């Protein structure tokens, strides 16, 4: 019987069926960070339990780290307390911690792949919703809550319910100026933010096959914003080439053997899907959100929904954003530009943004910052001179962290500021100000908006 990757990986990690219908699933990799782990460790200590598999558990600091001065102790007492707790817990349980002095610290979903910890055919958990990112390698990867972090720490397994699989094909080729971010915003815009409930999204088709791992990570990262528990892309030669030679990847003959096994994990031709969706890649335009969830988006040359229905989600969004029904999204003034996050804070994202801004200056009324997703991304970008391109244009060049994606650190919006952001959530208050407004878009579009001072179409703006 042909099977999907989801089914194969699930079956190979199933420990046993539980009386309540759930499966006890073995977890191959547990990534932890400073925000969702302290309480879980406290509960372990309370019961006198040890971490079951410290060799499969890896920690980093990302959400709360300041990106300007990283002098310890941090100025923010809460950040210092959380950091100290993670350091203490990792020491006590023998868990590797990639801290600020490690040279590889960064956002958990950026460093897992970079270090070769993320591999095809794995089950991966982390106390962060965007763990779906790791599905880009052909893994079953999903976010968990603090009590589940405790369970995985204690047993290296988790009680979970299986999901259905929706295959999403993106056919053909993307046009110039259209990126993975536009693809996933378009998918979420068309299907809605709740359509993925109870599903895993399997992405495929010629446009996805052609994508780099960085781009596939952007797609899988935002699966959760479409309501899916997880998203994945079947592993292929692009995947193997990315993993080869990384610090925790198998080496030598073991790598070749691993590739054979990883190939077997890919969905079989004729595998059964619970649903199928097809999008034509060439039909996708640079996409911008205008509302308060990632499904409220329009092509950059489009207009906001026309007409208002009292009490509707669109009505609430228009009110919050202060936009008019039917107005064009292009031309909306921005105050802040943010390039970063686990969605679009990788080297390829920084390269795209730098390509757009080279030789230009950030608009006088815009505050612009670039926050590399990891110390490794920052170093690689500096080796290429990208930091100088950003600095010359008037962008602030920061240290690695989650930064303004969720503003659990000093990077935040103030008042009613409008932010062109390469992150993944535009919820009310997400970027630190309860009244702040977020427009999600690709890094290239953020860069163009920073220069123009307003939302512009990067396809035509670059030609001016
Ligand atoms: S960048 Fe944002 S979404 Fe990603 S891990 Fe950090 S806070 Fe979560």
Short mmCIF file of C-alpha atoms and ligand atoms in Angstrom, two decimals:
data_model
loop_
_atom_site.label_atom_id
_atom_site.label_comp_id
_atom_site.label_asym_id
_atom_site.label_seq_id
_atom_site.Cartn_x
_atom_site.Cartn_y
_atom_site.Cartn_z
CA UNK A 1 0.00 0.00 0.00
CA UNK A 2 1.48 3.37 -0.97
CA UNK A 3 1.87 5.66 2.04
CA UNK A 4 2.49 9.33 2.77
CA UNK A 5 5.63 10.48 4.56
CA UNK A 6 3.43 11.42 7.46
CA UNK A 7 2.14 7.85 7.83
CA UNK A 8 5.57 6.28 7.45
CA UNK A 9 7.26 8.53 10.01
CA UNK A 10 4.33 8.22 12.38
CA UNK A 11 4.32 4.39 12.20
CA UNK A 12 8.06 4.16 12.77
CA UNK A 13 7.87 6.33 15.88
CA UNK A 14 4.71 4.88 17.42
CA UNK A 15 5.51 3.34 20.80
CA UNK A 16 1.99 2.11 21.52
CA UNK A 17 -1.66 2.90 21.13
CA UNK A 18 -3.19 4.51 24.22
CA UNK A 19 -6.64 3.60 25.55
CA UNK A 20 -7.93 7.09 24.67
CA UNK A 21 -7.16 6.56 20.99
CA UNK A 22 -3.98 8.64 20.97
CA UNK A 23 -0.57 7.33 20.03
CA UNK A 24 2.46 7.49 22.27
CA UNK A 25 4.96 8.86 19.78
CA UNK A 26 8.72 8.68 20.27
CA UNK A 27 10.33 12.10 19.78
CA UNK A 28 13.64 12.05 17.93
CA UNK A 29 14.62 15.65 18.65
CA UNK A 30 13.46 18.02 21.37
CA UNK A 31 14.46 21.65 20.98
CA UNK A 32 14.01 23.91 23.99
CA UNK A 33 14.38 27.61 24.70
CA UNK A 34 14.18 29.96 27.65
CA UNK A 35 10.48 30.84 27.57
CA UNK A 36 8.53 27.58 27.57
CA UNK A 37 10.99 25.37 29.48
CA UNK A 38 11.44 26.80 33.03
CA UNK A 39 8.07 25.64 34.32
CA UNK A 40 8.54 22.21 32.72
CA UNK A 41 11.91 21.79 34.46
CA UNK A 42 10.35 22.95 37.74
CA UNK A 43 7.74 20.20 37.45
CA UNK A 44 10.44 17.61 36.78
CA UNK A 45 12.35 18.80 39.86
CA UNK A 46 9.17 18.70 41.92
CA UNK A 47 8.70 15.01 41.06
CA UNK A 48 12.39 14.16 41.29
CA UNK A 49 12.54 13.15 37.61
CA UNK A 50 15.51 13.36 35.26
CA UNK A 51 15.50 14.28 31.58
CA UNK A 52 15.06 10.98 29.72
CA UNK A 53 17.25 11.73 26.69
CA UNK A 54 19.58 14.71 27.19
CA UNK A 55 21.44 13.61 24.05
CA UNK A 56 18.27 14.28 22.02
CA UNK A 57 17.55 17.59 23.72
CA UNK A 58 19.17 20.87 22.63
CA UNK A 59 18.68 24.36 23.99
CA UNK A 60 19.12 27.89 22.71
CA UNK A 61 18.24 31.44 23.73
CA UNK A 62 16.09 33.39 21.33
CA UNK A 63 12.78 34.95 22.43
CA UNK A 64 13.96 37.27 25.15
CA UNK A 65 17.53 38.06 24.16
CA UNK A 66 18.12 41.74 23.45
CA UNK A 67 19.52 42.30 19.98
CA UNK A 68 21.30 45.58 20.74
CA UNK A 69 23.41 45.18 23.89
CA UNK A 70 23.83 41.58 25.00
CA UNK A 71 25.83 42.50 28.08
CA UNK A 72 25.02 40.25 31.07
CA UNK A 73 23.19 40.65 33.31
CA UNK A 74 20.52 41.81 30.88
CA UNK A 75 18.87 45.12 31.70
CA UNK A 76 15.49 43.33 31.72
CA UNK A 77 15.32 41.38 34.98
CA UNK A 78 12.81 38.87 33.58
CA UNK A 79 15.09 38.11 30.62
CA UNK A 80 18.01 37.59 32.99
CA UNK A 81 15.96 35.29 35.23
CA UNK A 82 14.78 33.15 32.30
CA UNK A 83 18.27 32.93 30.85
CA UNK A 84 19.80 31.95 34.19
CA UNK A 85 17.11 29.31 34.68
CA UNK A 86 17.83 27.75 31.29
CA UNK A 87 21.56 27.75 31.98
CA UNK A 88 21.00 26.12 35.37
CA UNK A 89 18.58 23.50 34.03
CA UNK A 90 20.82 22.58 31.09
CA UNK A 91 23.81 22.21 33.42
CA UNK A 92 21.84 20.08 35.86
CA UNK A 93 20.58 17.68 33.14
CA UNK A 94 23.57 17.62 30.79
CA UNK A 95 21.71 19.31 27.94
CA UNK A 96 23.80 21.18 25.34
CA UNK A 97 22.97 24.90 25.42
CA UNK A 98 23.87 27.10 22.48
CA UNK A 99 24.20 30.33 24.44
CA UNK A 100 25.38 33.80 23.45
CA UNK A 101 29.03 32.76 23.72
CA UNK A 102 28.61 29.63 21.59
CA UNK A 103 28.92 31.28 18.17
CA UNK A 104 25.87 29.33 16.98
CA UNK A 105 23.08 30.80 19.16
CA UNK A 106 19.96 31.90 17.39
CA UNK A 107 16.27 31.30 16.84
CA UNK A 108 15.51 27.68 17.61
CA UNK A 109 14.05 27.03 14.15
CA UNK A 110 17.07 28.56 12.45
CA UNK A 111 19.81 26.81 14.40
CA UNK A 112 18.27 23.30 14.38
CA UNK A 113 18.64 23.04 10.59
CA UNK A 114 21.94 24.96 10.52
CA UNK A 115 23.55 22.54 12.94
CA UNK A 116 22.25 19.47 11.13
CA UNK A 117 20.08 18.49 14.11
CA UNK A 118 17.00 18.63 11.89
CA UNK A 119 16.98 15.61 9.59
CA UNK A 120 14.43 13.87 7.36
CA UNK A 121 12.22 11.15 8.82
CA UNK A 122 12.42 12.55 12.35
CA UNK A 123 9.80 13.46 14.89
CA UNK A 124 10.65 16.91 16.28
CA UNK A 125 9.04 18.94 19.06
CA UNK A 126 9.61 22.35 20.57
CA UNK A 127 7.61 24.62 22.83
CA UNK A 128 6.97 27.05 19.98
CA UNK A 129 4.22 26.91 17.35
CA UNK A 130 6.56 27.47 14.45
CA UNK A 131 8.30 24.15 14.97
CA UNK A 132 6.50 23.25 11.75
CA UNK A 133 9.52 24.92 10.07
CA UNK A 134 11.53 21.71 10.41
CA UNK A 135 9.02 19.87 8.22
CA UNK A 136 10.89 21.38 5.26
CA UNK A 137 13.33 18.47 5.68
CA UNK A 138 10.64 15.79 5.55
CA UNK A 139 10.19 15.56 9.32
CA UNK A 140 7.05 15.45 11.44
CA UNK A 141 7.65 18.59 13.46
CA UNK A 142 5.14 20.37 15.64
CA UNK A 143 4.89 22.87 18.46
CA UNK A 144 3.89 21.83 21.98
CA UNK A 145 2.77 23.54 25.19
CA UNK A 146 4.68 23.75 28.44
CA UNK A 147 3.05 20.65 29.99
CA UNK A 148 4.00 18.69 26.87
CA UNK A 149 7.56 20.04 27.11
CA UNK A 150 7.57 18.46 30.57
CA UNK A 151 6.27 15.16 29.15
CA UNK A 152 8.89 15.03 26.42
CA UNK A 153 11.66 15.95 28.85
CA UNK A 154 10.53 13.17 31.17
CA UNK A 155 9.81 10.42 28.65
CA UNK A 156 11.13 11.49 25.21
CA UNK A 157 7.67 10.67 23.97
CA UNK A 158 4.29 12.32 23.71
CA UNK A 159 0.63 11.34 23.57
CA UNK A 160 -0.70 12.71 20.27
CA UNK A 161 -3.60 12.20 17.91
CA UNK A 162 -2.93 11.51 14.24
CA UNK A 163 -3.98 14.10 11.66
CA UNK A 164 -5.16 13.88 8.08
CA UNK A 165 -2.92 14.89 5.20
CA UNK A 166 -3.73 17.61 2.68
CA UNK A 167 -1.47 17.67 -0.36
CA UNK A 168 -0.87 21.19 -1.66
CA UNK A 169 0.76 21.38 -5.09
CA UNK A 170 2.25 24.63 -6.32
CA UNK A 171 2.75 24.10 -10.03
CA UNK A 172 4.96 25.79 -12.59
CA UNK A 173 7.35 28.65 -11.85
CA UNK A 174 7.14 31.69 -9.61
CA UNK A 175 7.52 35.03 -11.35
CA UNK A 176 10.50 37.29 -10.61
CA UNK A 177 9.94 39.21 -7.38
CA UNK A 178 7.72 36.46 -5.95
CA UNK A 179 9.09 34.43 -3.05
CA UNK A 180 8.21 31.56 -0.74
CA UNK A 181 6.61 34.06 1.66
CA UNK A 182 4.19 35.13 -1.07
CA UNK A 183 3.36 31.50 -1.78
CA UNK A 184 2.47 30.66 1.81
CA UNK A 185 0.57 33.91 2.36
CA UNK A 186 -1.41 33.13 -0.80
CA UNK A 187 -2.13 29.56 0.35
CA UNK A 188 -3.34 30.80 3.74
CA UNK A 189 -5.31 33.61 2.11
CA UNK A 190 -7.11 31.19 -0.21
CA UNK A 191 -7.74 28.36 2.24
CA UNK A 192 -8.22 30.46 5.37
CA UNK A 193 -6.58 30.42 8.78
CA UNK A 194 -8.70 27.55 10.09
CA UNK A 195 -8.67 25.24 7.04
CA UNK A 196 -5.71 23.27 8.31
CA UNK A 197 -7.33 22.21 11.59
CA UNK A 198 -6.77 18.46 11.97
CA UNK A 199 -4.40 18.36 8.98
CA UNK A 200 -0.77 18.07 8.10
CA UNK A 201 0.07 20.01 4.95
CA UNK A 202 2.27 18.18 2.45
CA UNK A 203 3.71 20.70 -0.01
CA UNK A 204 4.86 19.63 -3.46
CA UNK A 205 4.71 20.48 -7.15
CA UNK A 206 7.32 21.93 -9.47
CA UNK A 207 7.55 25.33 -7.72
CA UNK A 208 8.23 23.70 -4.34
CA UNK A 209 10.62 21.13 -5.85
CA UNK A 210 12.66 24.01 -7.25
CA UNK A 211 12.89 25.81 -3.91
CA UNK A 212 15.95 25.87 -1.67
CA UNK A 213 15.67 24.51 1.87
CA UNK A 214 15.52 28.08 3.16
CA UNK A 215 12.46 28.74 1.02
CA UNK A 216 10.83 25.45 1.99
CA UNK A 217 11.38 26.39 5.64
CA UNK A 218 9.51 29.65 5.07
CA UNK A 219 6.58 27.70 3.63
CA UNK A 220 6.50 25.06 6.38
CA UNK A 221 7.04 27.68 9.10
CA UNK A 222 3.70 29.32 8.39
CA UNK A 223 1.68 26.08 8.07
CA UNK A 224 0.53 26.71 11.60
CA UNK A 225 -0.86 30.10 10.53
CA UNK A 226 -3.15 28.20 8.17
CA UNK A 227 -4.37 26.12 11.11
CA UNK A 228 -2.35 22.98 10.21
CA UNK A 229 -0.60 21.12 13.01
CA UNK A 230 2.44 20.71 10.81
CA UNK A 231 3.70 21.04 7.26
CA UNK A 232 6.33 19.14 5.34
CA UNK A 233 8.09 18.72 2.03
CA UNK A 234 9.30 15.30 0.92
CA UNK A 235 13.08 14.96 1.21
CA UNK A 236 15.04 15.05 -2.06
CA UNK A 237 18.56 15.73 -3.29
CA UNK A 238 18.20 19.42 -2.30
CA UNK A 239 17.53 18.26 1.26
CA UNK A 240 20.47 15.85 1.34
CA UNK A 241 22.84 18.47 -0.07
CA UNK A 242 21.74 20.91 2.67
CA UNK A 243 22.24 18.40 5.50
CA UNK A 244 25.57 16.97 4.29
CA UNK A 245 28.59 18.12 6.32
CA UNK A 246 26.66 19.87 9.08
CA UNK A 247 27.85 19.47 12.66
CA UNK A 248 25.29 16.89 13.85
CA UNK A 249 24.61 15.23 10.49
CA UNK A 250 25.74 11.66 9.89
CA UNK A 251 29.15 11.54 8.20
CA UNK A 252 30.85 9.21 5.70
CA UNK A 253 29.11 5.90 5.03
CA UNK A 254 26.54 6.70 7.70
CA UNK A 255 25.43 9.70 5.64
CA UNK A 256 24.93 7.54 2.52
CA UNK A 257 22.97 4.99 4.54
CA UNK A 258 20.91 7.80 6.03
CA UNK A 259 20.13 9.17 2.55
CA UNK A 260 18.83 5.73 1.49
CA UNK A 261 16.53 5.67 4.51
CA UNK A 262 15.46 9.31 4.05
CA UNK A 263 14.57 8.58 0.40
CA UNK A 264 12.35 5.71 1.55
CA UNK A 265 10.50 8.05 3.91
CA UNK A 266 9.19 10.25 1.06
CA UNK A 267 5.53 9.80 0.14
CA UNK A 268 5.02 7.01 -2.38
CA UNK A 269 3.57 7.66 -5.83
CA UNK A 270 -0.15 7.04 -5.48
CA UNK A 271 -0.14 7.70 -1.72
CA UNK A 272 -3.64 8.47 -0.47
CA UNK A 273 -4.41 12.03 0.62
CA UNK A 274 -7.43 13.21 2.55
CA UNK A 275 -7.60 16.35 0.44
CA UNK A 276 -5.76 17.98 -2.47
CA UNK A 277 -5.28 21.60 -3.42
CA UNK A 278 -3.51 22.93 -6.51
CA UNK A 279 -2.18 26.46 -7.00
CA UNK A 280 -0.60 27.76 -10.15
CA UNK A 281 2.77 29.24 -9.18
CA UNK A 282 2.75 31.82 -11.98
CA UNK A 283 -0.53 33.26 -10.67
CA UNK A 284 1.02 34.27 -7.32
CA UNK A 285 1.97 37.93 -6.83
CA UNK A 286 3.92 39.63 -4.03
CA UNK A 287 1.44 39.44 -1.19
CA UNK A 288 0.82 41.73 1.78
CA UNK A 289 -1.45 41.28 4.79
CA UNK A 290 -3.80 44.13 5.56
CA UNK A 291 -5.60 42.74 8.62
CA UNK A 292 -5.11 41.04 11.96
CA UNK A 293 -4.53 37.46 10.90
CA UNK A 294 -2.18 36.06 8.23
CA UNK A 295 -5.12 35.04 6.02
CA UNK A 296 -6.18 38.64 5.51
CA UNK A 297 -3.90 39.42 2.61
CA UNK A 298 -4.03 40.76 -0.93
CA UNK A 299 -1.66 40.86 -3.90
CA UNK A 300 0.35 44.08 -3.70
CA UNK A 301 -1.43 45.42 -6.76
CA UNK A 302 -4.81 44.59 -5.24
CA UNK A 303 -7.28 46.31 -2.94
CA UNK A 304 -8.68 45.55 0.50
CA UNK A 305 -12.10 43.88 0.61
CA UNK A 306 -14.88 46.10 -0.61
CA UNK A 307 -17.97 46.69 1.48
CA UNK A 308 -18.32 46.20 5.21
CA UNK A 309 -20.40 43.72 7.12
CA UNK A 310 -20.87 44.79 10.74
CA UNK A 311 -19.31 42.35 13.17
CA UNK A 312 -17.41 40.41 10.49
CA UNK A 313 -13.73 39.53 10.83
CA UNK A 314 -12.92 41.90 7.97
CA UNK A 315 -14.83 44.70 9.66
CA UNK A 316 -12.93 44.22 12.90
CA UNK A 317 -9.64 44.16 11.00
CA UNK A 318 -10.40 47.32 9.02
CA UNK A 319 -11.36 49.13 12.22
CA UNK A 320 -8.21 48.04 14.04
CA UNK A 321 -5.92 48.83 11.13
CA UNK A 322 -7.64 52.13 10.38
CA UNK A 323 -7.94 51.26 6.69
CA UNK A 324 -10.83 51.94 4.31
CA UNK A 325 -12.74 49.12 2.63
CA UNK A 326 -11.63 48.82 -0.97
CA UNK A 327 -8.49 50.94 -0.66
CA UNK A 328 -5.32 49.79 -2.47
CA UNK A 329 -2.67 48.21 -0.25
CA UNK A 330 0.11 49.85 -2.26
CA UNK A 331 0.83 53.30 -0.92
CA UNK A 332 0.09 52.48 2.74
CA UNK A 333 2.66 54.46 4.75
CA UNK A 334 4.92 52.51 7.08
CA UNK A 335 6.85 53.64 10.18
CA UNK A 336 8.99 50.58 10.85
CA UNK A 337 10.63 47.92 8.66
CA UNK A 338 11.70 44.61 10.18
CA UNK A 339 13.68 41.91 8.40
CA UNK A 340 14.14 38.86 10.60
CA UNK A 341 12.38 35.99 12.46
CA UNK A 342 12.33 32.23 11.95
CA UNK A 343 10.22 32.76 8.83
CA UNK A 344 12.60 35.06 6.99
CA UNK A 345 15.77 35.68 9.02
CA UNK A 346 18.10 33.39 7.07
CA UNK A 347 21.06 34.33 4.90
CA UNK A 348 19.10 34.03 1.65
CA UNK A 349 16.46 36.42 3.07
CA UNK A 350 19.11 38.96 4.02
CA UNK A 351 20.64 38.66 0.56
CA UNK A 352 17.29 39.38 -1.11
CA UNK A 353 16.67 42.40 1.11
CA UNK A 354 20.21 43.71 0.56
CA UNK A 355 19.85 43.31 -3.22
CA UNK A 356 16.81 45.61 -3.13
CA UNK A 357 18.28 48.35 -0.93
CA UNK A 358 21.80 48.51 -2.35
CA UNK A 359 22.53 52.12 -3.25
CA UNK A 360 19.34 53.48 -1.62
CA UNK A 361 18.54 55.18 1.70
CA UNK A 362 15.79 54.26 4.14
CA UNK A 363 12.97 56.79 4.01
CA UNK A 364 13.45 59.60 6.56
CA UNK A 365 10.37 58.68 8.59
CA UNK A 366 11.12 54.91 8.76
CA UNK A 367 12.96 53.03 11.53
CA UNK A 368 14.47 49.94 9.89
CA UNK A 369 16.19 46.96 11.45
CA UNK A 370 17.69 43.71 10.25
CA UNK A 371 17.97 40.93 12.80
CA UNK A 372 19.79 37.79 11.61
CA UNK A 373 18.13 34.54 12.67
CA UNK A 374 21.34 33.22 14.20
CA UNK A 375 24.91 34.14 15.00
CA UNK A 376 25.96 31.95 12.06
CA UNK A 377 23.68 33.90 9.70
CA UNK A 378 25.07 37.17 11.05
CA UNK A 379 28.66 36.04 10.57
CA UNK A 380 28.01 34.72 7.06
CA UNK A 381 26.25 37.95 6.12
CA UNK A 382 29.15 40.03 7.45
CA UNK A 383 31.61 37.93 5.45
CA UNK A 384 29.63 38.92 2.34
CA UNK A 385 29.55 42.58 3.39
CA UNK A 386 25.76 42.62 3.72
CA UNK A 387 25.96 44.44 7.05
CA UNK A 388 27.61 47.35 5.25
CA UNK A 389 24.91 47.42 2.61
CA UNK A 390 22.27 47.59 5.33
CA UNK A 391 24.18 50.17 7.41
CA UNK A 392 24.85 52.36 4.35
CA UNK A 393 21.12 52.34 3.61
CA UNK A 394 20.24 53.32 7.20
CA UNK A 395 19.16 49.93 8.59
CA UNK A 396 20.19 48.97 12.12
CA UNK A 397 22.29 45.79 12.06
CA UNK A 398 21.43 43.73 15.13
CA UNK A 399 22.48 40.55 16.94
CA UNK A 400 20.56 37.30 16.53
CA UNK A 401 17.20 36.70 18.20
CA UNK A 402 13.44 36.69 17.72
CA UNK A 403 13.43 40.48 18.12
CA UNK A 404 10.35 42.22 16.85
CA UNK A 405 8.56 39.04 15.76
CA UNK A 406 6.88 38.97 19.16
CA UNK A 407 8.53 41.72 21.19
CA UNK A 408 9.36 39.73 24.34
CA UNK A 409 12.50 41.84 24.27
CA UNK A 410 13.22 45.56 23.85
CA UNK A 411 12.48 45.52 20.08
CA UNK A 412 8.87 46.64 19.74
CA UNK A 413 6.42 48.93 18.04
CA UNK A 414 5.22 52.09 19.74
CA UNK A 415 1.66 53.36 19.65
CA UNK A 416 -0.08 53.07 16.27
CA UNK A 417 3.09 52.46 14.27
CA UNK A 418 2.72 50.46 11.05
CA UNK A 419 5.41 47.82 10.53
CA UNK A 420 6.37 46.16 7.26
CA UNK A 421 7.52 42.85 8.68
CA UNK A 422 9.03 39.62 7.35
CA UNK A 423 7.73 37.72 10.41
CA UNK A 424 4.73 35.41 10.58
CA UNK A 425 2.00 36.91 12.76
CA UNK A 426 0.05 40.14 12.46
CA UNK A 427 -2.20 39.60 15.48
CA UNK A 428 -3.21 42.62 17.54
CA UNK A 429 -0.36 43.52 19.88
CA UNK A 430 2.00 40.88 18.47
CA UNK A 431 4.84 43.34 17.95
CA UNK A 432 4.68 44.86 21.41
CA UNK A 433 2.25 47.75 21.12
CA UNK A 434 -1.41 46.90 21.78
CA UNK A 435 -2.36 49.27 18.97
CA UNK A 436 0.61 48.61 16.67
CA UNK A 437 -0.13 47.41 13.15
CA UNK A 438 1.75 44.71 11.24
CA UNK A 439 1.86 44.16 7.49
CA UNK A 440 3.41 40.77 6.68
CA UNK A 441 5.38 40.46 3.45
CA UNK A 442 8.58 39.00 1.98
CA UNK A 443 12.00 40.40 2.98
CA UNK A 444 12.39 41.95 -0.48
CA UNK A 445 9.06 43.72 -0.09
CA UNK A 446 10.02 44.91 3.42
CA UNK A 447 13.26 46.29 2.02
CA UNK A 448 11.47 48.12 -0.78
CA UNK A 449 8.90 49.52 1.67
CA UNK A 450 11.71 50.76 3.96
CA UNK A 451 13.22 52.75 1.10
CA UNK A 452 9.95 54.02 -0.35
CA UNK A 453 8.39 54.71 3.07
CA UNK A 454 5.24 52.93 1.97
CA UNK A 455 4.07 49.61 0.57
CA UNK A 456 5.32 49.24 -3.01
CA UNK A 457 5.43 46.46 -5.59
CA UNK A 458 9.01 45.19 -5.54
CA UNK A 459 8.57 43.91 -9.10
CA UNK A 460 8.19 47.39 -10.53
CA UNK A 461 9.74 49.50 -7.78
CA UNK A 462 13.16 47.96 -8.39
CA UNK A 463 13.02 49.05 -12.03
CA UNK A 464 12.52 52.73 -11.22
S1 LIG B 1 10.95 34.32 15.52
FE1 LIG B 1 8.86 34.55 16.24
S2 LIG B 1 7.75 32.72 15.61
FE2 LIG B 1 9.94 32.32 15.41
S3 LIG B 1 10.52 31.29 17.28
FE3 LIG B 1 10.89 33.48 17.58
S4 LIG B 1 9.00 34.29 18.45
FE4 LIG B 1 8.52 32.24 17.65
#
